[in-house]
Amino acid sequence: MSKLSFKQELFIEEYLISFNATQSAIKAGYSERTASVTGAKLLRNAKVAKKIDAEMKRLRERMSEDSNKVYAELWKQLDAIDKKIADHEQAVEQIDTLERDNNDILPEIQELNEQISTLNQRKREASKKENATLVSKLEEDIEVLEQELKPLKKDKDARYREIERLYKYLIKPAAWEKIMSMRKSILHDILDRGGYKSTDKLEVSGNVKSTLDLSSLSIEELRSLAKDK
């Protein structure tokens, strides 16, 4: 079988872009007056048809690969958003626990500070009276209280540092709506690419419709839903 002519090659290239035989024939250099007939004949030409079929197959394979890449990227984006949301929720819970723990020990810290303050006042008075024995006894009592206070303050400060660290995982109210809207959009795109005609009203069975809020779906639920389709 002889090779395709230069014009036939051009026709094929143009046809794969527009899928319009007449315009493709014109752009390939054939007569505009007979382009309609020429285009139809070229499509019936065995060599041309074979080349077009081969190119279409290659194009479909490439589109399939590109589609899979896009699909994978959507899942990646969804995973990232859900991780951000999970980190936020975990941070909120941990901050609440840490603040509650600190609030629980604050009265004890305050009481110890007051006791130490009282003993220091008595120590100053004893010093003025040059009562060395009492001063020594008060210093011992103060030392005991300070040793008791030290770990409490250390734990409190450590909790505050941890709270400060966790704040970076919190999603600000202004960004929350944007993130949830983005998540919903990605969910719709994933389901749409999975074959659903309408992603806001999923068909459950027969004519029954579901008003499922896609933004509430977990990754596992969505994967299961897309897989079932």
Short mmCIF file of C-alpha atoms in Angstrom, two decimals:
data_model
loop_
_atom_site.label_atom_id
_atom_site.label_comp_id
_atom_site.label_asym_id
_atom_site.label_seq_id
_atom_site.Cartn_x
_atom_site.Cartn_y
_atom_site.Cartn_z
CA MET A 1 0.00 0.00 0.00
CA SER A 2 1.41 3.37 -1.04
CA LYS A 3 2.04 6.15 1.44
CA LEU A 4 -0.35 8.98 2.09
CA SER A 5 0.14 12.12 0.05
CA PHE A 6 1.15 15.40 1.63
CA LYS A 7 -2.38 16.79 1.19
CA GLN A 8 -3.91 13.66 2.69
CA GLU A 9 -1.65 14.01 5.73
CA LEU A 10 -2.70 17.65 6.09
CA PHE A 11 -6.36 16.66 5.73
CA ILE A 12 -6.01 14.11 8.52
CA GLU A 13 -4.31 16.64 10.81
CA GLU A 14 -7.04 19.20 10.23
CA TYR A 15 -9.83 16.65 10.54
CA LEU A 16 -8.55 15.50 13.93
CA ILE A 17 -8.86 19.10 15.09
CA SER A 18 -12.24 20.08 13.66
CA PHE A 19 -13.88 16.79 12.57
CA ASN A 20 -15.23 18.79 9.64
CA ALA A 21 -14.34 17.05 6.37
CA THR A 22 -15.17 19.99 4.11
CA GLN A 23 -13.16 22.58 6.04
CA SER A 24 -10.33 20.10 6.53
CA ALA A 25 -10.14 19.53 2.77
CA ILE A 26 -9.99 23.27 2.15
CA LYS A 27 -7.25 23.80 4.74
CA ALA A 28 -5.33 20.88 3.28
CA GLY A 29 -5.20 22.69 -0.08
CA TYR A 30 -7.99 21.00 -2.01
CA SER A 31 -10.37 23.04 -4.16
CA GLU A 32 -12.90 24.94 -2.10
CA ARG A 33 -15.52 24.44 -4.82
CA THR A 34 -15.39 20.64 -4.52
CA ALA A 35 -14.24 20.45 -0.91
CA SER A 36 -17.45 18.84 0.31
CA VAL A 37 -17.18 15.96 -2.15
CA THR A 38 -13.42 15.67 -1.70
CA GLY A 39 -13.75 15.53 2.08
CA ALA A 40 -16.32 12.75 1.89
CA LYS A 41 -14.14 10.76 -0.52
CA LEU A 42 -11.10 11.17 1.69
CA LEU A 43 -12.99 9.78 4.68
CA ARG A 44 -13.87 6.71 2.60
CA ASN A 45 -10.28 6.28 1.47
CA ALA A 46 -8.92 3.15 3.18
CA LYS A 47 -5.48 4.62 3.88
CA VAL A 48 -6.91 7.86 5.24
CA ALA A 49 -9.55 6.08 7.31
CA LYS A 50 -6.95 3.73 8.79
CA LYS A 51 -4.68 6.63 9.74
CA ILE A 52 -7.59 8.55 11.28
CA ASP A 53 -8.65 5.49 13.29
CA ALA A 54 -5.09 5.00 14.54
CA GLU A 55 -4.77 8.66 15.52
CA MET A 56 -8.18 8.61 17.23
CA LYS A 57 -7.17 5.56 19.24
CA ARG A 58 -3.96 7.26 20.30
CA LEU A 59 -5.91 10.41 21.17
CA ARG A 60 -8.42 8.47 23.28
CA GLU A 61 -5.59 6.77 25.16
CA ARG A 62 -3.93 10.11 25.85
CA MET A 63 -7.22 11.64 26.96
CA SER A 64 -7.80 8.68 29.24
CA GLU A 65 -4.37 9.14 30.79
CA ASP A 66 -4.97 12.87 31.21
CA SER A 67 -8.38 12.19 32.73
CA ASN A 68 -6.88 9.75 35.22
CA LYS A 69 -4.27 12.34 36.18
CA VAL A 70 -6.97 14.96 36.74
CA TYR A 71 -9.05 12.47 38.73
CA ALA A 72 -6.05 11.59 40.88
CA GLU A 73 -5.28 15.28 41.41
CA LEU A 74 -8.87 15.90 42.54
CA TRP A 75 -8.55 13.12 45.12
CA LYS A 76 -5.24 14.61 46.22
CA GLN A 77 -6.85 18.03 46.68
CA LEU A 78 -9.76 16.50 48.57
CA ASP A 79 -7.39 14.57 50.84
CA ALA A 80 -5.49 17.79 51.56
CA ILE A 81 -8.67 19.70 52.41
CA ASP A 82 -9.99 16.91 54.63
CA LYS A 83 -6.64 16.72 56.43
CA LYS A 84 -6.79 20.47 57.03
CA ILE A 85 -10.32 20.12 58.41
CA ALA A 86 -9.31 17.13 60.56
CA ASP A 87 -6.29 19.04 61.89
CA HIS A 88 -8.56 21.97 62.73
CA GLU A 89 -11.06 19.79 64.57
CA GLN A 90 -8.31 17.96 66.45
CA ALA A 91 -6.66 21.26 67.40
CA VAL A 92 -9.97 22.65 68.68
CA GLU A 93 -10.45 19.56 70.85
CA GLN A 94 -6.89 19.63 72.18
CA ILE A 95 -6.99 23.37 72.90
CA ASP A 96 -10.24 22.92 74.79
CA THR A 97 -8.69 20.15 76.90
CA LEU A 98 -5.51 22.12 77.59
CA GLU A 99 -7.41 25.27 78.56
CA ARG A 100 -9.70 23.25 80.81
CA ASP A 101 -6.70 21.63 82.52
CA ASN A 102 -5.09 25.02 83.05
CA ASN A 103 -8.31 26.45 84.44
CA ASP A 104 -8.51 23.53 86.86
CA ILE A 105 -5.09 24.24 88.39
CA LEU A 106 -5.33 28.04 88.41
CA PRO A 107 -7.12 28.16 91.81
CA GLU A 108 -4.40 25.96 93.33
CA ILE A 109 -1.66 28.15 91.85
CA GLN A 110 -3.41 31.27 93.07
CA GLU A 111 -3.79 29.83 96.56
CA LEU A 112 -0.11 28.86 96.74
CA ASN A 113 0.93 32.32 95.53
CA GLU A 114 -1.22 33.92 98.21
CA GLN A 115 0.27 31.66 100.89
CA ILE A 116 3.79 32.49 99.73
CA SER A 117 2.93 36.19 99.68
CA THR A 118 1.57 35.97 103.23
CA LEU A 119 4.66 34.13 104.48
CA ASN A 120 6.94 36.67 102.81
CA GLN A 121 5.07 39.45 104.58
CA ARG A 122 5.50 37.66 107.92
CA LYS A 123 9.17 37.10 107.09
CA ARG A 124 9.69 40.84 106.53
CA GLU A 125 8.01 41.60 109.84
CA ALA A 126 10.13 38.98 111.63
CA SER A 127 13.26 40.44 110.06
CA LYS A 128 12.39 43.88 111.39
CA LYS A 129 12.07 42.36 114.85
CA GLU A 130 15.34 40.48 114.28
CA ASN A 131 13.65 37.19 115.03
CA ALA A 132 16.14 34.95 113.24
CA THR A 133 14.48 31.71 114.35
CA LEU A 134 11.12 32.71 112.93
CA VAL A 135 12.71 34.04 109.74
CA SER A 136 14.47 30.72 109.21
CA LYS A 137 11.25 28.79 109.83
CA LEU A 138 9.32 31.00 107.41
CA GLU A 139 12.00 30.59 104.74
CA GLU A 140 11.68 26.82 105.04
CA ASP A 141 7.90 27.04 104.71
CA ILE A 142 8.22 29.33 101.70
CA GLU A 143 10.68 26.93 100.07
CA VAL A 144 8.24 24.04 100.53
CA LEU A 145 5.41 26.01 98.93
CA GLU A 146 7.61 27.20 96.05
CA GLN A 147 8.68 23.62 95.34
CA GLU A 148 5.02 22.65 95.27
CA LEU A 149 4.20 25.59 93.01
CA LYS A 150 7.07 25.08 90.56
CA PRO A 151 5.76 21.97 88.70
CA LEU A 152 2.27 23.43 88.54
CA LYS A 153 3.53 26.59 86.85
CA LYS A 154 5.78 24.56 84.58
CA ASP A 155 2.85 22.43 83.43
CA LYS A 156 0.68 25.51 82.96
CA ASP A 157 3.30 27.27 80.85
CA ALA A 158 3.86 24.12 78.79
CA ARG A 159 0.13 23.91 78.08
CA TYR A 160 0.04 27.55 76.97
CA ARG A 161 2.95 26.92 74.60
CA GLU A 162 1.16 23.90 73.18
CA ILE A 163 -2.02 25.94 72.75
CA GLU A 164 -0.04 28.58 70.88
CA ARG A 165 1.41 25.88 68.62
CA LEU A 166 -2.02 24.39 67.93
CA TYR A 167 -3.47 27.74 66.89
CA LYS A 168 -1.68 27.49 63.54
CA TYR A 169 -3.94 24.55 62.64
CA LEU A 170 -7.15 26.47 63.24
CA ILE A 171 -9.13 27.59 60.21
CA LYS A 172 -10.23 31.18 60.53
CA PRO A 173 -13.99 31.79 60.18
CA ALA A 174 -13.44 33.86 57.05
CA ALA A 175 -11.62 30.95 55.39
CA TRP A 176 -13.96 28.19 56.59
CA GLU A 177 -16.77 28.96 54.13
CA LYS A 178 -14.30 29.15 51.25
CA ILE A 179 -12.74 25.80 52.16
CA MET A 180 -16.10 24.05 52.50
CA SER A 181 -17.26 25.51 49.19
CA MET A 182 -14.07 24.28 47.53
CA ARG A 183 -14.55 20.83 49.05
CA LYS A 184 -18.11 20.62 47.78
CA SER A 185 -17.00 21.69 44.30
CA ILE A 186 -14.30 19.01 44.22
CA LEU A 187 -16.76 16.38 45.46
CA HIS A 188 -19.16 17.28 42.67
CA ASP A 189 -16.37 17.15 40.10
CA ILE A 190 -15.23 13.72 41.30
CA LEU A 191 -18.74 12.28 41.21
CA ASP A 192 -19.41 13.89 37.85
CA ARG A 193 -16.26 12.31 36.41
CA GLY A 194 -17.39 9.06 37.98
CA GLY A 195 -20.47 9.10 35.78
CA TYR A 196 -23.16 10.88 37.78
CA LYS A 197 -25.41 13.09 35.67
CA SER A 198 -26.58 15.21 38.58
CA THR A 199 -24.39 15.50 41.62
CA ASP A 200 -26.69 17.65 43.72
CA LYS A 201 -29.53 15.10 43.47
CA LEU A 202 -28.09 11.61 43.32
CA GLU A 203 -30.37 8.87 42.06
CA VAL A 204 -30.61 6.18 44.72
CA SER A 205 -32.96 3.75 43.01
CA GLY A 206 -35.65 4.12 40.38
CA ASN A 207 -37.08 7.62 40.52
CA VAL A 208 -36.16 8.21 44.14
CA LYS A 209 -33.90 11.21 44.59
CA SER A 210 -31.54 11.98 47.44
CA THR A 211 -30.73 15.48 48.65
CA LEU A 212 -27.49 14.25 50.18
CA ASP A 213 -25.19 17.05 51.30
CA LEU A 214 -21.97 16.07 49.55
CA SER A 215 -19.90 18.38 51.73
CA SER A 216 -20.61 16.11 54.69
CA LEU A 217 -19.23 12.99 53.02
CA SER A 218 -15.98 11.53 54.27
CA ILE A 219 -13.25 10.39 51.89
CA GLU A 220 -14.16 6.75 52.55
CA GLU A 221 -17.88 7.37 51.93
CA LEU A 222 -17.17 9.24 48.72
CA ARG A 223 -14.80 6.58 47.41
CA SER A 224 -17.44 3.94 48.15
CA LEU A 225 -20.12 6.00 46.42
CA ALA A 226 -18.00 6.61 43.34
CA LYS A 227 -16.97 2.96 43.22
CA ASP A 228 -20.56 1.72 43.46
CA LYS A 229 -21.48 3.82 40.45
#
